[in-house]
Short mmCIF file of C-alpha atoms and ligand atoms in Angstrom, two decimals:
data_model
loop_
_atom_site.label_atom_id
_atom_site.label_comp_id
_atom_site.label_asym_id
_atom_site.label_seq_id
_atom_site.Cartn_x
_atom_site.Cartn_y
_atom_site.Cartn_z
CA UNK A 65 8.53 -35.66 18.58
CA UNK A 66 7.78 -33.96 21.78
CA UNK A 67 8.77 -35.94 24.47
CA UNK A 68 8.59 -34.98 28.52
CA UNK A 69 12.24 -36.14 29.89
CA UNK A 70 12.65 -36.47 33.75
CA UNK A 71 13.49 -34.40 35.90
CA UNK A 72 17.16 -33.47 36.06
CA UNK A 73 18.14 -35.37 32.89
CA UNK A 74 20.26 -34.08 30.94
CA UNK A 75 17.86 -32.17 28.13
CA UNK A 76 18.09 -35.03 24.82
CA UNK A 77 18.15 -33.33 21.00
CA UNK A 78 14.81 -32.60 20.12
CA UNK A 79 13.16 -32.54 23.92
CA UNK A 80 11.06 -30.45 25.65
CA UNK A 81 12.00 -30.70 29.75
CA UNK A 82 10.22 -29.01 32.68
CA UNK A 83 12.02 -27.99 36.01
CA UNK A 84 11.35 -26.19 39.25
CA UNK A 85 12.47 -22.41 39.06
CA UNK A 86 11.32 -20.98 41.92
CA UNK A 87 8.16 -19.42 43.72
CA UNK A 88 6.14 -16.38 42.97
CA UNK A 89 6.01 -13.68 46.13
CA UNK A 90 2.62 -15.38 47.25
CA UNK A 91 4.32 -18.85 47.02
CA UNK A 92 3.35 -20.37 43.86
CA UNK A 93 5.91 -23.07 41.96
CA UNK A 94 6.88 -21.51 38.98
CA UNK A 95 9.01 -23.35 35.99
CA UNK A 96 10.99 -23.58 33.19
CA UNK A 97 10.69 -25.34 30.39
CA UNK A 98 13.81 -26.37 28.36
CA UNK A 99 13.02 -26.49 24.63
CA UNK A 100 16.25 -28.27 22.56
CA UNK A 101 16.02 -28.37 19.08
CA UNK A 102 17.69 -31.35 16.69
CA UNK A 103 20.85 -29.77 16.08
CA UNK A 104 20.93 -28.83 19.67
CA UNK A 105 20.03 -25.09 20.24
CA UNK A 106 18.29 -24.41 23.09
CA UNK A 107 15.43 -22.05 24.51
CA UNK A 108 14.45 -22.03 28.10
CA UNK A 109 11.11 -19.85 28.99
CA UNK A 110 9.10 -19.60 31.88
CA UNK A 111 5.70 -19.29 32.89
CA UNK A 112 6.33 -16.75 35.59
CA UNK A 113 5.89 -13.58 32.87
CA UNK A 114 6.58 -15.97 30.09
CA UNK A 115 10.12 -14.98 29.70
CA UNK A 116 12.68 -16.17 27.72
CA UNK A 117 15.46 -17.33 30.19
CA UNK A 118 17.86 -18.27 27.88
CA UNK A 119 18.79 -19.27 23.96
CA UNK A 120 21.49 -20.68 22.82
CA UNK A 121 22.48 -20.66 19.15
CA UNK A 122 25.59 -21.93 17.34
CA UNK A 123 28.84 -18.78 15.90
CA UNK A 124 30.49 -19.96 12.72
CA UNK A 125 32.42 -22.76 14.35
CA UNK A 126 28.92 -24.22 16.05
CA UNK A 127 30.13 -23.13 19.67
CA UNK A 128 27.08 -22.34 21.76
CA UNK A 129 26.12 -18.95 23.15
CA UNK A 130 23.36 -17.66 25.27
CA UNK A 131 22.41 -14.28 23.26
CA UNK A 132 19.57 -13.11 25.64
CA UNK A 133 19.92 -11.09 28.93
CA UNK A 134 18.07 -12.79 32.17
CA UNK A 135 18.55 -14.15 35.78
CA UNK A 136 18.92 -17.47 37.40
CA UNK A 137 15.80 -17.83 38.98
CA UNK A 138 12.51 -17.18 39.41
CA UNK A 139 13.36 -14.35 42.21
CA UNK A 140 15.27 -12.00 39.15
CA UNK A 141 12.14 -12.12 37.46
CA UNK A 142 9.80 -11.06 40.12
CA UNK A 143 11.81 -8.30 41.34
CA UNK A 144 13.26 -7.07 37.65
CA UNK A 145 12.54 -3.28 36.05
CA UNK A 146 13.68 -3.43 33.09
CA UNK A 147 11.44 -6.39 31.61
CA UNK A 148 14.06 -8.97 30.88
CA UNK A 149 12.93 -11.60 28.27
CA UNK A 150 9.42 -10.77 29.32
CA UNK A 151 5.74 -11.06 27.88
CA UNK A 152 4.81 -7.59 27.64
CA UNK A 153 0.92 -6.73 27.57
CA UNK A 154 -1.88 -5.96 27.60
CA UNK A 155 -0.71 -3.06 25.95
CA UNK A 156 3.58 -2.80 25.31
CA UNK A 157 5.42 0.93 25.31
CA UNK A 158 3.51 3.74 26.26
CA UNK A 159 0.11 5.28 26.65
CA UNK A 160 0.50 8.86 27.19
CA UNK A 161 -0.95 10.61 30.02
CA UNK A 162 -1.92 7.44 31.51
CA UNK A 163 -5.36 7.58 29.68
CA UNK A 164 -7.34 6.77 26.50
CA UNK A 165 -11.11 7.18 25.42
CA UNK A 166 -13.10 4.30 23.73
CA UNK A 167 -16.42 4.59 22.79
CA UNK A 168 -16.70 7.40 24.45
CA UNK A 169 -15.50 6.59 28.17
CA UNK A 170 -12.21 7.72 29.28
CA UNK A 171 -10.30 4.85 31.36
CA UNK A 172 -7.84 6.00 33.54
CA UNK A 173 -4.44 3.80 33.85
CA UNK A 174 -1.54 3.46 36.63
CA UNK A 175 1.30 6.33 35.78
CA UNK A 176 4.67 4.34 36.56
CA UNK A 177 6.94 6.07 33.84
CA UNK A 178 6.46 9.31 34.62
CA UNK A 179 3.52 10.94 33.74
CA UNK A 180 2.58 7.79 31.49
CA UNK A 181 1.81 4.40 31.42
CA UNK A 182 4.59 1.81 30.53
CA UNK A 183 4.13 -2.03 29.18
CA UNK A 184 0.92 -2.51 30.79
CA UNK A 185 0.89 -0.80 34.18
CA UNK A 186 2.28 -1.60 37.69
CA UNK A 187 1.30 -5.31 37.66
CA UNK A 188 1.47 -6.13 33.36
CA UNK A 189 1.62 -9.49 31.98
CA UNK A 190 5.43 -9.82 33.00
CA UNK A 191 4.44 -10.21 36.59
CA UNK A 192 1.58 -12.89 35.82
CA UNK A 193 1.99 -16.52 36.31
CA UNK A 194 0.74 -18.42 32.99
CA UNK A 195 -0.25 -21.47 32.36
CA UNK A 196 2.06 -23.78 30.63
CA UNK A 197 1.58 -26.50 28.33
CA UNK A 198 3.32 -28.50 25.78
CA UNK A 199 2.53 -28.68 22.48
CA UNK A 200 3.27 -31.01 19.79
CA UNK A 201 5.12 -29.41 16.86
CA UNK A 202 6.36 -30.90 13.61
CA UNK A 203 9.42 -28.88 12.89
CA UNK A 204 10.37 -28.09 16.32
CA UNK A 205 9.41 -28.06 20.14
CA UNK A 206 6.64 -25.37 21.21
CA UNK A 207 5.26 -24.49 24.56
CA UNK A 208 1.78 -22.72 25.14
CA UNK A 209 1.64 -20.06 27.21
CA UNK A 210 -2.06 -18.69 28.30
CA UNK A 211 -3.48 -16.26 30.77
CA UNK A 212 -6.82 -14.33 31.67
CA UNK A 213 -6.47 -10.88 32.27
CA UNK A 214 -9.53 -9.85 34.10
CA UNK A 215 -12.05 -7.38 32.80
CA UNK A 216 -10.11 -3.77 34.72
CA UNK A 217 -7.07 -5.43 35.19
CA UNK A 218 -4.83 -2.24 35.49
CA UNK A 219 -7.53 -0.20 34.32
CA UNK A 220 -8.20 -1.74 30.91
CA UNK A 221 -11.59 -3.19 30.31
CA UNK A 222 -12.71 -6.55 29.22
CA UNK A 223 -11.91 -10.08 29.89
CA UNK A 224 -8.85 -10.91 27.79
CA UNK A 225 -7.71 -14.46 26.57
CA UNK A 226 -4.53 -14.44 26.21
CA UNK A 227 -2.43 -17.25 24.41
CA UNK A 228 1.63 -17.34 23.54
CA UNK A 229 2.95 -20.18 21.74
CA UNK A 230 6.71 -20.19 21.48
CA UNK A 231 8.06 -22.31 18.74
CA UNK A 232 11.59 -23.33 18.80
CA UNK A 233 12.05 -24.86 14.77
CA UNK A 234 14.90 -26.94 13.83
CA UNK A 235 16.29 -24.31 11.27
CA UNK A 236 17.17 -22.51 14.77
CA UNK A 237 13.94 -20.20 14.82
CA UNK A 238 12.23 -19.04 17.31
CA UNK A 239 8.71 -18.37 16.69
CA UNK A 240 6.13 -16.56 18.89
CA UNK A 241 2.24 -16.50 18.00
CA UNK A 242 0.00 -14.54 20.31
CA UNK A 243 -3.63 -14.81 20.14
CA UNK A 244 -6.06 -13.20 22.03
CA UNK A 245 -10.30 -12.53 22.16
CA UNK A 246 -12.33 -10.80 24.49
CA UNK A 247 -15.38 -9.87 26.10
CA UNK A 248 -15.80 -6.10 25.74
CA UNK A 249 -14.22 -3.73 23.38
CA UNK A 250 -10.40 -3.50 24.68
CA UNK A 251 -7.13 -2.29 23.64
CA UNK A 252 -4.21 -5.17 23.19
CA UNK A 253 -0.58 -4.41 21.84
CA UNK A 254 1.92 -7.66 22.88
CA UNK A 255 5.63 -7.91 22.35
CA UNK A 256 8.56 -9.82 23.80
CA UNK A 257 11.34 -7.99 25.38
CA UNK A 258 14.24 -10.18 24.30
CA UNK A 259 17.41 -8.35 25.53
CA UNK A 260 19.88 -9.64 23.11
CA UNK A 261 23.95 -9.60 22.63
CA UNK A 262 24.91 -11.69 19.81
CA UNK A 263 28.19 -12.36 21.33
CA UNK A 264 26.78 -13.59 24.40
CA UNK A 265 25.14 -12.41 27.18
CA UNK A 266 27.21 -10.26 30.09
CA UNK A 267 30.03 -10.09 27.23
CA UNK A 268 30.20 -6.29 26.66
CA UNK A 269 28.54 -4.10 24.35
CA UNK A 270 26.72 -4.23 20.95
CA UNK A 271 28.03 -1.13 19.72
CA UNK A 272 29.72 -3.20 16.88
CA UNK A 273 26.92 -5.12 15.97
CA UNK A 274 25.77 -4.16 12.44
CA UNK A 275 22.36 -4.12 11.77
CA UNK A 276 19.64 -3.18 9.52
CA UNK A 277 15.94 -1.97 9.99
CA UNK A 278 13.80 -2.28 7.51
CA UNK A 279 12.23 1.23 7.93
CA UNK A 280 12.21 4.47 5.94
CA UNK A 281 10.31 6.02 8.76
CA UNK A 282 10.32 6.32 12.45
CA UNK A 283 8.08 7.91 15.06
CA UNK A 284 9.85 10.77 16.84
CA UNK A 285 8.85 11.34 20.58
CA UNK A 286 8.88 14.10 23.00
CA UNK A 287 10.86 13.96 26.69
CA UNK A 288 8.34 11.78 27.95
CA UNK A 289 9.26 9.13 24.87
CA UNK A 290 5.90 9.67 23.55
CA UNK A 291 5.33 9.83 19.68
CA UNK A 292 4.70 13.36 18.80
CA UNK A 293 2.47 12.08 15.49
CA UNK A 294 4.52 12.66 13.43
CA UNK A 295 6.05 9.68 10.67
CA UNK A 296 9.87 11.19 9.93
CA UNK A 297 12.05 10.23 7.60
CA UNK A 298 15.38 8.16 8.57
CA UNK A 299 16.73 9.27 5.30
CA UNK A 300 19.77 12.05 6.65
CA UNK A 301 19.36 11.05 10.14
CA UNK A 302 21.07 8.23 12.66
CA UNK A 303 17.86 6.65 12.12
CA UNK A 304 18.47 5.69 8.93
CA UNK A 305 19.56 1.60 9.38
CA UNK A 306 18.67 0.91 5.54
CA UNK A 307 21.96 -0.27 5.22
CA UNK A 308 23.36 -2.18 7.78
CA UNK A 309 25.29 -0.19 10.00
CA UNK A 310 27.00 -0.37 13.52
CA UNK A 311 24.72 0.06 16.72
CA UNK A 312 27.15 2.53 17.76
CA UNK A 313 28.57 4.39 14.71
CA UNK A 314 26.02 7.29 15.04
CA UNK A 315 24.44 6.59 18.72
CA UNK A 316 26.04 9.69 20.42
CA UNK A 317 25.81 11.56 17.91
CA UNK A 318 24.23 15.37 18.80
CA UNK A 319 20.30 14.54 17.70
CA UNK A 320 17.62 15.64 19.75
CA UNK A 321 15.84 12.33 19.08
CA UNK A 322 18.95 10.56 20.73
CA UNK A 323 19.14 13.02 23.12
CA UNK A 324 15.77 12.60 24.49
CA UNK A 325 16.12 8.35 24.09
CA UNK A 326 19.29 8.60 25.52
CA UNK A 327 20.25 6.36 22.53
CA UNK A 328 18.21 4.72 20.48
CA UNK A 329 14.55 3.97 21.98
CA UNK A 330 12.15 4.61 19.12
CA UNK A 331 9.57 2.86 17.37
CA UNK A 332 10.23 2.29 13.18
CA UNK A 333 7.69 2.50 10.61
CA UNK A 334 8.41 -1.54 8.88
CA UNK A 335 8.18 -1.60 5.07
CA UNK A 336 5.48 -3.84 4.77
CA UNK A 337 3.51 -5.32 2.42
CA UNK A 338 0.12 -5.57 3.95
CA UNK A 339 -2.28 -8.46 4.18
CA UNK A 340 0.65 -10.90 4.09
CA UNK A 341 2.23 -13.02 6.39
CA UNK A 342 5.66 -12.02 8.28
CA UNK A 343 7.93 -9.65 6.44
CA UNK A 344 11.60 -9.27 7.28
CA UNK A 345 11.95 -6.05 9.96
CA UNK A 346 15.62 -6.17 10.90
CA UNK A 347 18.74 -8.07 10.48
CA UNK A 348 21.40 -7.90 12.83
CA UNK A 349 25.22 -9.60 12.80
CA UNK A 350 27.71 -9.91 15.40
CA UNK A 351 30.74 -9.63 12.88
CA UNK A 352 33.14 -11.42 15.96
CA UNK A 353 30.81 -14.28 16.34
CA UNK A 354 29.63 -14.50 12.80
CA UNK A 355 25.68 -15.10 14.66
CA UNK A 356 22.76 -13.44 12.41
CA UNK A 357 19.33 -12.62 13.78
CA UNK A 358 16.67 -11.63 11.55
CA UNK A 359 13.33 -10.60 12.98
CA UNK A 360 10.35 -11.03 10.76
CA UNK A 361 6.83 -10.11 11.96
CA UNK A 362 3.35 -9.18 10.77
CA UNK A 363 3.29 -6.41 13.16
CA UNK A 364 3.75 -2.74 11.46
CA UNK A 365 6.17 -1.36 13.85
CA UNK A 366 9.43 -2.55 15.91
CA UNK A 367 10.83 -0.54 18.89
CA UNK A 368 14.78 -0.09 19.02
CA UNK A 369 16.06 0.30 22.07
CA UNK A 370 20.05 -0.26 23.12
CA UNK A 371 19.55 -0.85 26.51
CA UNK A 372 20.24 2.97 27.77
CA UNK A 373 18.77 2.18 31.01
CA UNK A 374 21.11 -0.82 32.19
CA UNK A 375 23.53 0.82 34.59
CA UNK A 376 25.54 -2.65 35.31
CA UNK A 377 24.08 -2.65 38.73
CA UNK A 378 21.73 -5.75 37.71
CA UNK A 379 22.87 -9.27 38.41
CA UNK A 380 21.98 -11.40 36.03
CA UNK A 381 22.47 -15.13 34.65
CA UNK A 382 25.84 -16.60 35.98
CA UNK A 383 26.87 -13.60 37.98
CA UNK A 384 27.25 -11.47 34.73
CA UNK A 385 26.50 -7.81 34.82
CA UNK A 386 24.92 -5.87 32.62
CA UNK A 387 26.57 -2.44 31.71
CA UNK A 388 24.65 -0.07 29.58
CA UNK A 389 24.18 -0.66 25.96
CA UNK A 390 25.40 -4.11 26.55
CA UNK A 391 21.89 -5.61 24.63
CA UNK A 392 19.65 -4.63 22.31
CA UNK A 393 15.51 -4.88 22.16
CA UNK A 394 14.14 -5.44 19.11
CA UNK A 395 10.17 -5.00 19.92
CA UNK A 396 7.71 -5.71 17.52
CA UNK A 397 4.72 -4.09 17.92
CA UNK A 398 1.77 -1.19 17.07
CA UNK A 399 3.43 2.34 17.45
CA UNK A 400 3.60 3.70 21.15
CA UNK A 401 0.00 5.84 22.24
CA UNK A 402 -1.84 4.07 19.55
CA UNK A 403 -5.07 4.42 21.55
CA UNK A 404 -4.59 8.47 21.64
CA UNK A 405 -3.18 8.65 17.71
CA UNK A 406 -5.88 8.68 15.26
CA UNK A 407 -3.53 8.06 12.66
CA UNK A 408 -1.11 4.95 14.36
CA UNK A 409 -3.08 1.49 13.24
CA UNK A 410 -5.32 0.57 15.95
CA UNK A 411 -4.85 -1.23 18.73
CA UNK A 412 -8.75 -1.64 19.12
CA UNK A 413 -9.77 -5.74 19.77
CA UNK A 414 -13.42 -5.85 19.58
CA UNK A 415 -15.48 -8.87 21.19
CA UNK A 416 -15.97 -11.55 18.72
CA UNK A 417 -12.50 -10.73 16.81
CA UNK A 418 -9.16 -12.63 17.75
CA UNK A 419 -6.54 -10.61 17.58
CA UNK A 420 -3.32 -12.57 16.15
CA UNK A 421 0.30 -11.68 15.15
CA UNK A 422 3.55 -13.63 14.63
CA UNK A 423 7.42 -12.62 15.20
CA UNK A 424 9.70 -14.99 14.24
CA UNK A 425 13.45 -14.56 15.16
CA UNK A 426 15.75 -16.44 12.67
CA UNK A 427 19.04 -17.25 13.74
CA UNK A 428 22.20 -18.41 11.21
CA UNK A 429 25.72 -17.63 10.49
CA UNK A 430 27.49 -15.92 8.66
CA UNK A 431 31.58 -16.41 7.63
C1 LIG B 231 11.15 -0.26 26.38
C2 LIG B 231 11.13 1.21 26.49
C3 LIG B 231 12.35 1.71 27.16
C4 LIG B 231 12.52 1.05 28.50
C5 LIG B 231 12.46 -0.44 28.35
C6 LIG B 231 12.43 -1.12 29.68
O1 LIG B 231 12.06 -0.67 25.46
O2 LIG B 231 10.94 1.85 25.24
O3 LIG B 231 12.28 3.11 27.32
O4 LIG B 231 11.51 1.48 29.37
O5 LIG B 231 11.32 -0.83 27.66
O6 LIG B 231 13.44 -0.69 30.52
#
């Protein structure tokens, strides 16, 4: 059951709690909301950019860790770059040339990575204050996230409904649904940009962590990390995470596709059956910790990126720093510049459709 505990109390097993986190810049309260499963993991998101704050899952004795990357308070959040935890929209990665045509009409967007656009422009849905409710949930505790972005919001058209519903299960899952509908023929591409370390965040680097991606292609990009078109194969390449393999067995390795990500940064092509739910994307293990993450999603592509950008200058949760390549994303997603590749899946939501996908992170253990 889904219960509402005081303030201050100490969260119970299977609670949801609510407590103050801050202000926006213009002075709003913004929250968090403390989601702790039976056996006593632990998710805490906010409404300010709906980020994940913190999880905590069990290693192979049950100790406690927070794997994902954030800050104490409302104030990291509002002035953070590099999209900890965050709701990305309305459309995550990158629209080249800041610009795409539908129907005809060319819409011009905000250019704030480079020459292109990057998770939704200057003001995306990581800088939006949602609305926050709590749902009831049979297997778990779940909190509703929703938001209207306004028709030319950051250049993209139509009235967009947005709603987020985290789930976190009692199998230590957690599971994000996104919905959306609109008014006038838009483009919508929404991830989560979890920045994870399995052994706990501001604990080093995931170099060691082995994981697998289930992908036999990826989409190489050009300098400006914008898909060329092209579908390669991972097969002979440091793409190729088939088998699992360490983060950092082939990461420096001399490939121009490295080279231009500066590590890994790259969308893969997921092995999917289509028309069916979630399917398994990637697996990852902490081999110290024994913690396992699987990702499963209906969405056809996942971005990989190991953090290239963090430069340790960031403070985060608890005074930790956060060194390059200390975390991993794991995006799910459409492929980057959907809107200006006629052959990526669209990204097209049309009025009168509801666009809906599911990722669902799985964490267990193994020995
Ligand atoms: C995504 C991008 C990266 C980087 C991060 C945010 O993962 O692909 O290049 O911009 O977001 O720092």
């Amino acid at each position: 059951m889904t219960t509402l505990a005081p303030l201050g109390a100490t969260p119970q097993f299977g609670s949801t709690t609510k407590k103050p986190f801050g202000k926006t810049p213009d002075g709003q309260p913004v929250d968090l909301y403390v989601l702790t499963n039976k056996p006593g993991a632990e998710a805490s998101i906010t409404n300010y950019g709906g980020a994940i704050v913190s999880l905590k899952v069990p290693d192979h004795h049950g100790k406690l860790a927070d794997v994902i990357l954030g800050y104490d308070n409302a104030d990291g959040y509002v002035n953070d770059k590099a999209y900890f935890g965050a709701l990305v929209g309305r459309y995550g990665n990158r629209i080249g040339h800041a610009q795409f045509v539908l129907d005809g009409k060319t819409y011009t967007l905000a250019k704030n990575n480079g020459g292109n656009t990057l998770h939704g422009g200057v003001k995306g849905f990581n800088k939006a204050l949602w609305a926050a409710k709590i749902l009831p949930a049979k297997d778990g505790q779940s909190l509703e996230l929703s938001y209207l972005s306004k028709d030319g919001e950051e250049g993209f058209p139509g009235n967009l409904k947005v709603s987020v519903v985290y789930t976190l299960t009692d199998t230590n899952a957690l599971k994000i649904e996104y919905s959306a509908t609109t008014d006038k023929k838009t483009l919508v591409n929404l991830t989560s940009h979890g920045y994870f370390n399995l052994a706990g965040q501001g604990s080093g680097d995931i170099l060691g962590h082995l994981l697998m991606i289930n992908a036999d292609q990826f989409t190489p990009v050009d300098s400006g990390l914008i898909p060329t078109g092209e579908l390669r194969d991972v097969m002979d390449t440091p793409f190729d995470f088939r088998k699992p393999t360490a983060i950092g067995a082939r990461v420096d390795q001399p490939d121009e596709q490295l080279k231009l990500g500066g590590g890994y940064d790259h969308n893969f092509v997921l092995r999917m059956p289509m028309d069916k739910g979630e399917s398994l994307a990637a697996r990852i293990l902490d081999p110290a910790s024994g913690r396992v993450m699987e990702v499963w999603t209906t969405e056809p592509g996942i971005q990989f990126y190991t953090g290239n950008f963090l430069d340790g200058t960031t403070v985060g949760k608890g005074g930790r720093t956060y060194p390059r390549r200390s975390a991993f994303c794991l995006e799910t997603q459409h492929f980057p510049d959907s809107p200006n590749q006629p052959k990526f899946p669209s990204t097209v939501l049309n009025p009168g459709a509801r666009y809906h996908t599911i990722t669902t992170y799985k964490f267990s253990v193994e020995k």
